Short mmCIF file of C-alpha atoms in Angstrom, two decimals:
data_model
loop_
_atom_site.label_atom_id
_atom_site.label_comp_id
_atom_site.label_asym_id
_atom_site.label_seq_id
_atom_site.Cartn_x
_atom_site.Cartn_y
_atom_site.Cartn_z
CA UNK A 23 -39.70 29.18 12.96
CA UNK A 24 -41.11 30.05 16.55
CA UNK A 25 -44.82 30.06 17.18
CA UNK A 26 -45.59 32.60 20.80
CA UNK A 27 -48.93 32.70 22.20
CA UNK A 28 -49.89 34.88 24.76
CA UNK A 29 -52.50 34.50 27.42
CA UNK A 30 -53.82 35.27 30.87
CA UNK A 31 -54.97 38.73 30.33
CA UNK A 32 -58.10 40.08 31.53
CA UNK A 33 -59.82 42.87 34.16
CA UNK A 34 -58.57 43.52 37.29
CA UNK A 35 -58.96 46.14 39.92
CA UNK A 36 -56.02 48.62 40.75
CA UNK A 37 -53.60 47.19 43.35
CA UNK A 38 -54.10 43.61 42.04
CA UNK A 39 -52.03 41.23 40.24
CA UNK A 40 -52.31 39.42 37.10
CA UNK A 41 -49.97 36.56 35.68
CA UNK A 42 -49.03 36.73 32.12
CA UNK A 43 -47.78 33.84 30.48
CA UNK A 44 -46.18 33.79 26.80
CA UNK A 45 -45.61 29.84 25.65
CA UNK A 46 -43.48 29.43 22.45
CA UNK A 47 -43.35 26.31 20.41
CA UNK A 48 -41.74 25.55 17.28
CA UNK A 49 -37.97 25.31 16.66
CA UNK A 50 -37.06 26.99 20.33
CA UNK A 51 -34.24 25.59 21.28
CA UNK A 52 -32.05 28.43 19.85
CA UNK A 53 -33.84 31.25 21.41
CA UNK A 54 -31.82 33.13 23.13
CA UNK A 55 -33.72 36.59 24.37
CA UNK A 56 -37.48 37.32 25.30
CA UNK A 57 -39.36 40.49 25.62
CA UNK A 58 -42.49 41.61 27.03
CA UNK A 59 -43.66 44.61 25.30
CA UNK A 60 -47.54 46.84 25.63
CA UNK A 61 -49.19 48.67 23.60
CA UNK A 62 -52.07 51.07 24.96
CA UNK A 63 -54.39 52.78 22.39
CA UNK A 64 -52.89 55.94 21.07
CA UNK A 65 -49.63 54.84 22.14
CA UNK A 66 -46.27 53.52 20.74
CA UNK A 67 -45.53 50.02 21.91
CA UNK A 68 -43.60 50.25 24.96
CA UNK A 69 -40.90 47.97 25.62
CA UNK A 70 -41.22 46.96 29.58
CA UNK A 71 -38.60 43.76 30.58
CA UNK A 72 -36.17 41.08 28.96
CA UNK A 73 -35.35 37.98 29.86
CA UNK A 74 -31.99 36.04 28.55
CA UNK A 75 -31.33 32.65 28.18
CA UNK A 76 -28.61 33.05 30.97
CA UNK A 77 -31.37 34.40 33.40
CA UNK A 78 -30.39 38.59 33.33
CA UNK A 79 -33.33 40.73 33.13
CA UNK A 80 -34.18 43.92 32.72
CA UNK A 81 -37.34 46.16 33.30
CA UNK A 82 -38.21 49.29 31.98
CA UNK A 83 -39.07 52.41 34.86
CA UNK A 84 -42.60 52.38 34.24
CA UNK A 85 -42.66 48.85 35.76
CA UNK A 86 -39.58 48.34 37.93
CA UNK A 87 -40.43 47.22 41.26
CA UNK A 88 -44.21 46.01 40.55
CA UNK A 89 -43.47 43.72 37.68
CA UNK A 90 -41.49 40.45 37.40
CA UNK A 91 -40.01 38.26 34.28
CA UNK A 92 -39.13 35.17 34.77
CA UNK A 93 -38.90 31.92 32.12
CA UNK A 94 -39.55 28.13 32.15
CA UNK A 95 -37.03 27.00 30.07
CA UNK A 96 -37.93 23.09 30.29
CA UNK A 97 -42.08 24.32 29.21
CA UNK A 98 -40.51 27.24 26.84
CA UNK A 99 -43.47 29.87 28.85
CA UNK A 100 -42.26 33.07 29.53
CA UNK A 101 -44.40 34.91 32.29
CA UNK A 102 -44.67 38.16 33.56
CA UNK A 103 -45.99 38.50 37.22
CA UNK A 104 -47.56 41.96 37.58
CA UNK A 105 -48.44 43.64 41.23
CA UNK A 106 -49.70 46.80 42.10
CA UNK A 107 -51.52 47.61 39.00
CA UNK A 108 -52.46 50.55 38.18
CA UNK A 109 -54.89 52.11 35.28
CA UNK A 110 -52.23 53.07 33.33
CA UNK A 111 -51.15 49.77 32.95
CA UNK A 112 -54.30 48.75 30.40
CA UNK A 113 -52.79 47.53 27.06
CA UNK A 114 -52.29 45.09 25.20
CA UNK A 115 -49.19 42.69 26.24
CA UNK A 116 -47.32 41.02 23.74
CA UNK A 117 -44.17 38.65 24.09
CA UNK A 118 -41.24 38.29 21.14
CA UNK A 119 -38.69 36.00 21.22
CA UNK A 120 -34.87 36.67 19.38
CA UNK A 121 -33.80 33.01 17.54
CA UNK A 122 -30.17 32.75 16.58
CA UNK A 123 -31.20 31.79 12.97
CA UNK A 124 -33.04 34.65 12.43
CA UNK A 125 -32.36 38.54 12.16
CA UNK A 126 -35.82 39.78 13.31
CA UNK A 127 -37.69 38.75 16.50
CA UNK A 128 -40.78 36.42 16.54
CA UNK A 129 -43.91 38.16 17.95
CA UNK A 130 -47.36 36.91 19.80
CA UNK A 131 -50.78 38.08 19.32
CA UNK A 132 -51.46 39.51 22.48
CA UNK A 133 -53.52 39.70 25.35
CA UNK A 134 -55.46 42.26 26.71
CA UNK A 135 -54.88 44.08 30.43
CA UNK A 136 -57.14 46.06 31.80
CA UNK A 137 -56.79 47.59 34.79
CA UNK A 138 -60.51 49.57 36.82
CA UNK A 139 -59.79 52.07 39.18
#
């Protein structure tokens, strides 16, 4: 069982950066993959980067190049560093974490993003 909450969402102005962080408690030793995923109203979620245990990530185009994934394994907090925002980045972020013991990811709550032009 894995327990993610997400947090530091909020408003920002176009061009600025936010910090995302995604802390997971619980039995999270054997997690091996983490995801940051948004969802914008009227839209399907969008998957946007992944983060392994062994450090490879990998962003999704609508992000590459502004956004950044990165994971504290000792604190278990994944974060997501976001620059150069831009309106169409408003949604709500969520993390999800792949265990070994388990066939389906674990998934956060979510924070809000919103992004003024």
């Amino acid at each position: 069982q894995v327990q993610l909450v997400e947090s530091g969402g909020g408003l920002v102005q176009a061009g600025g950066s936010l910090r995302l962080s995604c802390a997971a408690s619980g039995d999270t030793i054997y997690i091996h993959t983490m995801n940051w995923y948004r969802q914008a109203p009227g839209k399907e979620r969008e998957w946007i980067a992944r983060f392994t245990r062994g450090g490879t990530t990998v962003y999704a185009d609508s992000v590459k190049g502004r956004f950044t994934i990165s994971r504290d394994n000792a604190k278990n907090i994944l974060y997501l560093q976001m620059n150069s925002l831009k309106p169409e980045d408003t949604a709500v972020y969520l993390c999800n974490a792949y265990h070994s013991r388990y066939g389906s990811p674990f998934w956060g709550q979510g924070t809000q993003v919103t992004v003024s032009s």
